[in-house]
GROMACS .gro file of N, CA and C in nm:
model
  435
    1MET      N    1   2.600   5.950   8.093
    1MET     CA    2   2.615   5.805   8.053
    1MET      C    3   2.485   5.749   7.954
    2THR      N    4   2.520   5.673   7.869
    2THR     CA    5   2.446   5.603   7.792
    2THR      C    6   2.412   5.461   7.804
    3SER      N    7   2.303   5.393   7.793
    3SER     CA    8   2.251   5.267   7.815
    3SER      C    9   2.232   5.193   7.698
    4ALA      N   10   2.235   5.085   7.677
    4ALA     CA   11   2.173   5.010   7.566
    4ALA      C   12   2.026   4.959   7.605
    5SER      N   13   1.976   4.983   7.714
    5SER     CA   14   1.848   4.957   7.771
    5SER      C   15   1.746   5.030   7.706
    6ALA      N   16   1.641   4.987   7.649
    6ALA     CA   17   1.522   5.059   7.622
    6ALA      C   18   1.457   5.155   7.727
    7THR      N   19   1.411   5.271   7.692
    7THR     CA   20   1.373   5.350   7.805
    7THR      C   21   1.236   5.382   7.813
    8THR      N   22   1.154   5.349   7.689
    8THR     CA   23   1.010   5.390   7.664
    8THR      C   24   0.950   5.295   7.597
    9ILE      N   25   0.806   5.250   7.619
    9ILE     CA   26   0.740   5.160   7.544
    9ILE      C   27   0.652   5.282   7.464
   10ARG      N   28   0.663   5.272   7.311
   10ARG     CA   29   0.604   5.382   7.259
   10ARG      C   30   0.510   5.318   7.154
   11GLN      N   31   0.489   5.199   7.147
   11GLN     CA   32   0.370   5.133   7.062
   11GLN      C   33   0.339   4.993   7.103
   12SER      N   34   0.229   4.952   7.137
   12SER     CA   35   0.184   4.821   7.144
   12SER      C   36   0.092   4.786   7.057
   13SER      N   37   0.023   4.650   7.061
   13SER     CA   38  -0.059   4.627   6.963
   13SER      C   39  -0.171   4.516   7.034
   14ILE      N   40  -0.281   4.544   6.973
   14ILE     CA   41  -0.384   4.423   7.003
   14ILE      C   42  -0.437   4.373   6.862
   15PHE      N   43  -0.493   4.251   6.855
   15PHE     CA   44  -0.561   4.233   6.750
   15PHE      C   45  -0.694   4.263   6.747
   16VAL      N   46  -0.747   4.295   6.630
   16VAL     CA   47  -0.910   4.349   6.616
   16VAL      C   48  -0.951   4.246   6.492
   17LEU      N   49  -1.084   4.229   6.476
   17LEU     CA   50  -1.088   4.181   6.344
   17LEU      C   51  -1.156   4.270   6.227
   18ASP      N   52  -1.196   4.373   6.281
   18ASP     CA   53  -1.253   4.468   6.179
   18ASP      C   54  -1.202   4.620   6.237
   19GLN      N   55  -1.094   4.677   6.153
   19GLN     CA   56  -1.039   4.804   6.228
   19GLN      C   57  -1.156   4.918   6.216
   20ASP      N   58  -1.259   4.926   6.133
   20ASP     CA   59  -1.317   5.024   6.152
   20ASP      C   60  -1.432   5.019   6.265
   21GLN      N   61  -1.462   4.915   6.303
   21GLN     CA   62  -1.541   4.870   6.416
   21GLN      C   63  -1.457   4.894   6.557
   22ALA      N   64  -1.317   4.859   6.555
   22ALA     CA   65  -1.225   4.899   6.647
   22ALA      C   66  -1.215   5.036   6.665
   23LEU      N   67  -1.195   5.110   6.555
   23LEU     CA   68  -1.216   5.276   6.586
   23LEU      C   69  -1.345   5.330   6.639
   24ASP      N   70  -1.428   5.258   6.615
   24ASP     CA   71  -1.579   5.318   6.670
   24ASP      C   72  -1.552   5.285   6.824
   25PHE      N   73  -1.512   5.193   6.843
   25PHE     CA   74  -1.511   5.156   7.011
   25PHE      C   75  -1.409   5.229   7.051
   26TYR      N   76  -1.288   5.229   7.015
   26TYR     CA   77  -1.158   5.282   7.102
   26TYR      C   78  -1.186   5.450   7.101
   27VAL      N   79  -1.228   5.489   6.976
   27VAL     CA   80  -1.247   5.647   6.979
   27VAL      C   81  -1.384   5.676   7.004
   28GLY      N   82  -1.494   5.627   6.967
   28GLY     CA   83  -1.626   5.650   6.998
   28GLY      C   84  -1.655   5.628   7.123
   29THR      N   85  -1.639   5.521   7.162
   29THR     CA   86  -1.684   5.472   7.331
   29THR      C   87  -1.569   5.513   7.416
   30LEU      N   88  -1.441   5.478   7.395
   30LEU     CA   89  -1.352   5.496   7.503
   30LEU      C   90  -1.274   5.644   7.518
   31GLY      N   91  -1.301   5.705   7.387
   31GLY     CA   92  -1.226   5.841   7.413
   31GLY      C   93  -1.082   5.846   7.350
   32PHE      N   94  -1.033   5.748   7.297
   32PHE     CA   95  -0.927   5.768   7.237
   32PHE      C   96  -0.932   5.843   7.113
   33GLU      N   97  -0.803   5.881   7.045
   33GLU     CA   98  -0.797   5.956   6.920
   33GLU      C   99  -0.713   5.877   6.844
   34VAL      N  100  -0.754   5.910   6.723
   34VAL     CA  101  -0.668   5.837   6.607
   34VAL      C  102  -0.506   5.893   6.600
   35HIS      N  103  -0.439   5.853   6.617
   35HIS     CA  104  -0.290   5.875   6.606
   35HIS      C  105  -0.241   5.862   6.450
   36THR      N  106  -0.243   5.729   6.401
   36THR     CA  107  -0.224   5.718   6.250
   36THR      C  108  -0.295   5.643   6.187
   37ASP      N  109  -0.357   5.662   6.064
   37ASP     CA  110  -0.408   5.572   5.982
   37ASP      C  111  -0.367   5.598   5.850
   38VAL      N  112  -0.302   5.483   5.799
   38VAL     CA  113  -0.236   5.495   5.677
   38VAL      C  114  -0.268   5.365   5.627
   39ASP      N  115  -0.268   5.352   5.489
   39ASP     CA  116  -0.292   5.238   5.386
   39ASP      C  117  -0.157   5.211   5.347
   40LEU      N  118  -0.105   5.121   5.378
   40LEU     CA  119   0.048   5.096   5.353
   40LEU      C  120   0.042   4.989   5.233
   41GLY      N  121  -0.061   4.951   5.176
   41GLY     CA  122  -0.106   4.899   5.062
   41GLY      C  123  -0.100   4.744   5.108
   42PHE      N  124  -0.001   4.674   5.187
   42PHE     CA  125  -0.005   4.539   5.218
   42PHE      C  126  -0.088   4.521   5.370
   43MET      N  127  -0.140   4.648   5.434
   43MET     CA  128  -0.196   4.639   5.547
   43MET      C  129  -0.241   4.776   5.588
   44ARG      N  130  -0.348   4.822   5.675
   44ARG     CA  131  -0.384   4.945   5.704
   44ARG      C  132  -0.314   4.967   5.840
   45TRP      N  133  -0.221   5.071   5.874
   45TRP     CA  134  -0.168   5.108   5.993
   45TRP      C  135  -0.246   5.166   6.071
   46LEU      N  136  -0.300   5.129   6.159
   46LEU     CA  137  -0.417   5.217   6.223
   46LEU      C  138  -0.380   5.209   6.374
   47THR      N  139  -0.345   5.328   6.454
   47THR     CA  140  -0.275   5.363   6.597
   47THR      C  141  -0.379   5.447   6.647
   48VAL      N  142  -0.415   5.436   6.764
   48VAL     CA  143  -0.479   5.525   6.850
   48VAL      C  144  -0.411   5.542   6.970
   49CYS      N  145  -0.432   5.688   7.043
   49CYS     CA  146  -0.381   5.712   7.154
   49CYS      C  147  -0.480   5.783   7.264
   50LEU      N  148  -0.441   5.778   7.387
   50LEU     CA  149  -0.499   5.874   7.465
   50LEU      C  150  -0.485   6.021   7.427
   51PRO      N  151  -0.607   6.096   7.426
   51PRO     CA  152  -0.571   6.257   7.434
   51PRO      C  153  -0.456   6.290   7.494
   52GLY      N  154  -0.362   6.382   7.431
   52GLY     CA  155  -0.257   6.442   7.527
   52GLY      C  156  -0.134   6.329   7.542
   53GLN      N  157  -0.140   6.219   7.480
   53GLN     CA  158  -0.049   6.115   7.485
   53GLN      C  159   0.007   6.063   7.362
   54ARG      N  160   0.037   6.147   7.262
   54ARG     CA  161   0.063   6.119   7.150
   54ARG      C  162   0.205   5.998   7.126
   55ASP      N  163   0.259   6.011   7.239
   55ASP     CA  164   0.396   5.951   7.256
   55ASP      C  165   0.365   5.759   7.278
   56ARG      N  166   0.249   5.736   7.304
   56ARG     CA  167   0.210   5.607   7.349
   56ARG      C  168   0.109   5.588   7.229
   57GLU      N  169   0.109   5.471   7.146
   57GLU     CA  170   0.028   5.445   7.039
   57GLU      C  171  -0.020   5.272   7.073
   58VAL      N  172  -0.148   5.257   7.038
   58VAL     CA  173  -0.183   5.117   7.029
   58VAL      C  174  -0.222   5.093   6.886
   59LEU      N  175  -0.156   4.986   6.831
   59LEU     CA  176  -0.180   4.947   6.686
   59LEU      C  177  -0.314   4.846   6.711
   60LEU      N  178  -0.420   4.876   6.637
   60LEU     CA  179  -0.518   4.815   6.611
   60LEU      C  180  -0.506   4.700   6.468
   61GLU      N  181  -0.463   4.589   6.513
   61GLU     CA  182  -0.389   4.490   6.396
   61GLU      C  183  -0.499   4.411   6.362
   62VAL      N  184  -0.521   4.380   6.240
   62VAL     CA  185  -0.609   4.278   6.200
   62VAL      C  186  -0.512   4.146   6.173
   63PRO      N  187  -0.536   4.033   6.255
   63PRO     CA  188  -0.447   3.939   6.202
   63PRO      C  189  -0.419   3.900   6.067
   64GLY      N  190  -0.282   3.879   6.026
   64GLY     CA  191  -0.275   3.825   5.883
   64GLY      C  192  -0.137   3.894   5.840
   65PRO      N  193  -0.118   3.866   5.701
   65PRO     CA  194   0.011   3.913   5.651
   65PRO      C  195   0.036   4.082   5.643
   66PRO      N  196   0.149   4.132   5.677
   66PRO     CA  197   0.273   4.050   5.646
   66PRO      C  198   0.328   3.970   5.811
   67SER      N  199   0.274   3.990   5.902
   67SER     CA  200   0.320   3.938   6.044
   67SER      C  201   0.320   3.783   6.054
   68MET      N  202   0.192   3.733   5.998
   68MET     CA  203   0.199   3.603   6.008
   68MET      C  204   0.121   3.528   5.887
   69SER      N  205   0.125   3.407   5.892
   69SER     CA  206   0.080   3.333   5.761
   69SER      C  207  -0.091   3.348   5.755
   70PRO      N  208  -0.151   3.279   5.663
   70PRO     CA  209  -0.281   3.302   5.634
   70PRO      C  210  -0.355   3.192   5.735
   71ASP      N  211  -0.270   3.101   5.760
   71ASP     CA  212  -0.306   2.966   5.840
   71ASP      C  213  -0.303   3.014   5.991
   72THR      N  214  -0.191   3.074   6.027
   72THR     CA  215  -0.163   3.144   6.170
   72THR      C  216  -0.277   3.238   6.208
   73ALA      N  217  -0.301   3.338   6.094
   73ALA     CA  218  -0.404   3.446   6.119
   73ALA      C  219  -0.546   3.359   6.147
   74ALA      N  220  -0.568   3.239   6.082
   74ALA     CA  221  -0.698   3.200   6.134
   74ALA      C  222  -0.696   3.140   6.256
   75GLN      N  223  -0.572   3.094   6.309
   75GLN     CA  224  -0.580   3.033   6.417
   75GLN      C  225  -0.587   3.148   6.547
   76VAL      N  226  -0.516   3.285   6.527
   76VAL     CA  227  -0.544   3.402   6.573
   76VAL      C  228  -0.671   3.441   6.613
   77ARG      N  229  -0.727   3.462   6.511
   77ARG     CA  230  -0.878   3.508   6.487
   77ARG      C  231  -0.976   3.400   6.548
   78ASP      N  232  -0.939   3.298   6.554
   78ASP     CA  233  -1.025   3.191   6.620
   78ASP      C  234  -1.018   3.224   6.763
   79ALA      N  235  -0.881   3.232   6.821
   79ALA     CA  236  -0.836   3.259   6.965
   79ALA      C  237  -0.902   3.389   6.988
   80LEU      N  238  -0.901   3.470   6.934
   80LEU     CA  239  -0.951   3.610   6.947
   80LEU      C  240  -1.099   3.614   6.976
   81THR      N  241  -1.158   3.535   6.893
   81THR     CA  242  -1.317   3.538   6.898
   81THR      C  243  -1.348   3.461   7.030
   82LYS      N  244  -1.270   3.400   7.078
   82LYS     CA  245  -1.279   3.292   7.215
   82LYS      C  246  -1.226   3.399   7.350
   83GLY      N  247  -1.200   3.524   7.320
   83GLY     CA  248  -1.132   3.577   7.436
   83GLY      C  249  -1.001   3.528   7.471
   84ALA      N  250  -0.924   3.460   7.387
   84ALA     CA  251  -0.822   3.387   7.451
   84ALA      C  252  -0.695   3.426   7.374
   85ALA      N  253  -0.712   3.533   7.294
   85ALA     CA  254  -0.579   3.588   7.226
   85ALA      C  255  -0.466   3.654   7.312
   86GLY      N  256  -0.527   3.679   7.447
   86GLY     CA  257  -0.404   3.733   7.537
   86GLY      C  258  -0.394   3.886   7.518
   87GLY      N  259  -0.457   3.948   7.428
   87GLY     CA  260  -0.478   4.102   7.439
   87GLY      C  261  -0.531   4.167   7.542
   88TRP      N  262  -0.464   4.272   7.585
   88TRP     CA  263  -0.512   4.346   7.684
   88TRP      C  264  -0.473   4.503   7.704
   89LEU      N  265  -0.523   4.604   7.773
   89LEU     CA  266  -0.475   4.707   7.798
   89LEU      C  267  -0.514   4.739   7.942
   90ALA      N  268  -0.430   4.823   8.025
   90ALA     CA  269  -0.472   4.879   8.143
   90ALA      C  270  -0.471   5.034   8.123
   91LEU      N  271  -0.587   5.106   8.164
   91LEU     CA  272  -0.598   5.259   8.162
   91LEU      C  273  -0.620   5.301   8.296
   92VAL      N  274  -0.568   5.430   8.296
   92VAL     CA  275  -0.601   5.480   8.437
   92VAL      C  276  -0.692   5.617   8.404
   93THR      N  277  -0.789   5.628   8.516
   93THR     CA  278  -0.872   5.724   8.517
   93THR      C  279  -0.873   5.812   8.633
   94ASP      N  280  -0.905   5.951   8.643
   94ASP     CA  281  -0.921   5.977   8.776
   94ASP      C  282  -1.034   5.955   8.874
   95ASP      N  283  -1.135   5.903   8.812
   95ASP     CA  284  -1.269   5.849   8.882
   95ASP      C  285  -1.316   5.721   8.802
   96ALA      N  286  -1.257   5.627   8.867
   96ALA     CA  287  -1.313   5.473   8.814
   96ALA      C  288  -1.467   5.469   8.801
   97ARG      N  289  -1.500   5.514   8.931
   97ARG     CA  290  -1.665   5.469   8.946
   97ARG      C  291  -1.757   5.560   8.836
   98ALA      N  292  -1.696   5.669   8.806
   98ALA     CA  293  -1.791   5.762   8.707
   98ALA      C  294  -1.747   5.694   8.586
   99THR      N  295  -1.643   5.675   8.535
   99THR     CA  296  -1.588   5.614   8.401
   99THR      C  297  -1.673   5.481   8.374
  100ALA      N  298  -1.694   5.405   8.488
  100ALA     CA  299  -1.769   5.269   8.473
  100ALA      C  300  -1.923   5.321   8.442
  101ALA      N  301  -1.975   5.413   8.516
  101ALA     CA  302  -2.094   5.449   8.486
  101ALA      C  303  -2.119   5.495   8.333
  102GLU      N  304  -2.023   5.583   8.297
  102GLU     CA  305  -2.021   5.611   8.157
  102GLU      C  306  -2.067   5.518   8.073
  103LEU      N  307  -1.933   5.422   8.084
  103LEU     CA  308  -1.948   5.303   7.986
  103LEU      C  309  -2.058   5.201   8.003
  104LYS      N  310  -2.096   5.210   8.108
  104LYS     CA  311  -2.222   5.102   8.123
  104LYS      C  312  -2.344   5.171   8.034
  105ALA      N  313  -2.353   5.321   8.052
  105ALA     CA  314  -2.467   5.368   7.981
  105ALA      C  315  -2.436   5.361   7.803
  106LYS      N  316  -2.316   5.336   7.809
  106LYS     CA  317  -2.279   5.338   7.648
  106LYS      C  318  -2.306   5.183   7.594
  107GLY      N  319  -2.325   5.071   7.693
  107GLY     CA  320  -2.362   4.941   7.666
  107GLY      C  321  -2.247   4.884   7.639
  108VAL      N  322  -2.127   4.919   7.697
  108VAL     CA  323  -2.009   4.857   7.699
  108VAL      C  324  -2.001   4.714   7.775
  109ASP      N  325  -1.948   4.603   7.720
  109ASP     CA  326  -1.944   4.480   7.799
  109ASP      C  327  -1.857   4.470   7.916
  110PHE      N  328  -1.898   4.463   8.042
  110PHE     CA  329  -1.827   4.443   8.166
  110PHE      C  330  -1.797   4.312   8.195
  111THR      N  331  -1.664   4.293   8.226
  111THR     CA  332  -1.607   4.147   8.264
  111THR      C  333  -1.578   4.130   8.432
  112ASP      N  334  -1.585   4.253   8.488
  112ASP     CA  335  -1.565   4.282   8.628
  112ASP      C  336  -1.622   4.414   8.647
  113GLU      N  337  -1.690   4.400   8.779
  113GLU     CA  338  -1.777   4.508   8.807
  113GLU      C  339  -1.670   4.612   8.897
  114VAL      N  340  -1.713   4.703   8.920
  114VAL     CA  341  -1.624   4.818   9.007
  114VAL      C  342  -1.603   4.763   9.116
  115SER      N  343  -1.445   4.759   9.168
  115SER     CA  344  -1.434   4.715   9.332
  115SER      C  345  -1.289   4.792   9.375
  116GLU      N  346  -1.276   4.774   9.503
  116GLU     CA  347  -1.172   4.823   9.552
  116GLU      C  348  -1.057   4.725   9.564
  117LYS      N  349  -0.932   4.743   9.546
  117LYS     CA  350  -0.840   4.661   9.533
  117LYS      C  351  -0.741   4.739   9.618
  118PRO      N  352  -0.613   4.655   9.645
  118PRO     CA  353  -0.502   4.716   9.727
  118PRO      C  354  -0.444   4.813   9.677
  119TYR      N  355  -0.461   4.825   9.531
  119TYR     CA  356  -0.386   4.957   9.440
  119TYR      C  357  -0.488   5.043   9.398
  120GLY      N  358  -0.599   5.026   9.431
  120GLY     CA  359  -0.712   5.151   9.372
  120GLY      C  360  -0.835   5.083   9.348
  121VAL      N  361  -0.912   5.139   9.278
  121VAL     CA  362  -1.034   5.107   9.216
  121VAL      C  363  -1.032   5.090   9.097
  122ASP      N  364  -1.092   4.975   9.051
  122ASP     CA  365  -1.085   4.923   8.910
  122ASP      C  366  -1.202   4.832   8.863
  123PHE      N  367  -1.189   4.810   8.735
  123PHE     CA  368  -1.298   4.733   8.677
  123PHE      C  369  -1.260   4.663   8.531
  124GLY      N  370  -1.330   4.576   8.483
  124GLY     CA  371  -1.298   4.503   8.366
  124GLY      C  372  -1.366   4.531   8.255
  125ILE      N  373  -1.348   4.558   8.133
  125ILE     CA  374  -1.454   4.550   8.023
  125ILE      C  375  -1.367   4.470   7.894
  126ARG      N  376  -1.460   4.447   7.820
  126ARG     CA  377  -1.374   4.387   7.679
  126ARG      C  378  -1.418   4.464   7.564
  127ASP      N  379  -1.349   4.452   7.469
  127ASP     CA  380  -1.370   4.526   7.357
  127ASP      C  381  -1.468   4.410   7.247
  128PRO      N  382  -1.498   4.469   7.131
  128PRO     CA  383  -1.603   4.404   7.064
  128PRO      C  384  -1.526   4.277   7.008
  129PHE      N  385  -1.391   4.253   7.034
  129PHE     CA  386  -1.336   4.144   6.959
  129PHE      C  387  -1.271   4.041   7.082
  130GLY      N  388  -1.303   4.064   7.198
  130GLY     CA  389  -1.264   3.988   7.330
  130GLY      C  390  -1.132   4.054   7.396
  131ASN      N  391  -1.064   4.145   7.353
  131ASN     CA  392  -0.965   4.192   7.427
  131ASN      C  393  -1.008   4.238   7.555
  132ARG      N  394  -0.926   4.203   7.644
  132ARG     CA  395  -0.945   4.255   7.788
  132ARG      C  396  -0.892   4.391   7.820
  133ILE      N  397  -0.980   4.484   7.878
  133ILE     CA  398  -0.929   4.621   7.937
  133ILE      C  399  -0.936   4.646   8.069
  134ARG      N  400  -0.864   4.686   8.154
  134ARG     CA  401  -0.887   4.716   8.289
  134ARG      C  402  -0.866   4.859   8.291
  135ILE      N  403  -0.970   4.949   8.371
  135ILE     CA  404  -0.947   5.071   8.383
  135ILE      C  405  -0.959   5.100   8.548
  136GLY      N  406  -0.898   5.202   8.584
  136GLY     CA  407  -0.903   5.208   8.721
  136GLY      C  408  -0.812   5.351   8.775
  137SER      N  409  -0.865   5.359   8.898
  137SER     CA  410  -0.798   5.504   8.969
  137SER      C  411  -0.716   5.430   9.059
  138LEU      N  412  -0.570   5.463   9.054
  138LEU     CA  413  -0.478   5.398   9.129
  138LEU      C  414  -0.459   5.476   9.267
  139ALA      N  415  -0.449   5.389   9.349
  139ALA     CA  416  -0.404   5.467   9.491
  139ALA      C  417  -0.267   5.515   9.490
  140ALA      N  418  -0.239   5.631   9.570
  140ALA     CA  419  -0.100   5.668   9.580
  140ALA      C  420  -0.034   5.566   9.651
  141PRO      N  421   0.109   5.543   9.645
  141PRO     CA  422   0.177   5.443   9.710
  141PRO      C  423   0.172   5.483   9.873
  142GLY      N  424   0.118   5.355   9.933
  142GLY     CA  425   0.114   5.362  10.084
  142GLY      C  426  -0.032   5.414  10.131
  143GLU      N  427  -0.122   5.453  10.013
  143GLU     CA  428  -0.269   5.443  10.051
  143GLU      C  429  -0.330   5.347  10.011
  144SER      N  430  -0.461   5.320  10.058
  144SER     CA  431  -0.570   5.216  10.019
  144SER      C  432  -0.657   5.282   9.937
  145ALA      N  433  -0.719   5.209   9.891
  145ALA     CA  434  -0.839   5.241   9.793
  145ALA      C  435  -0.952   5.288   9.841
   0.00000   0.00000   0.00000
């Protein structure tokens, strides 16, 4: 049986102000890998993915044409620098406490310290552009953290 419903989220995007700085953070600090880095002429198509998960990409997109006008891009950049652009990612790790310690040692900006939640153990950080990232170890259904 076929369905008209989508079955997978393959790509998502977050806004960044500088793709090279974003690449350094997502690859160099968080451990992502470059999926695609292509100059399309009108924009640089730069996506990253987690190692072993090439079927899920995150586009590191600079606000601007062709997806928005220069005026709208300026508004998005302003909101982004205030941490109000709404971009965020949720990542899973085997050991949230160890991952947090590693990221603290790298000088990552924490927005929420490691804590136990009903769904597991997690914490919050932000990328250099204000996008929020939650990283956690999820509890199995029916288990507490």
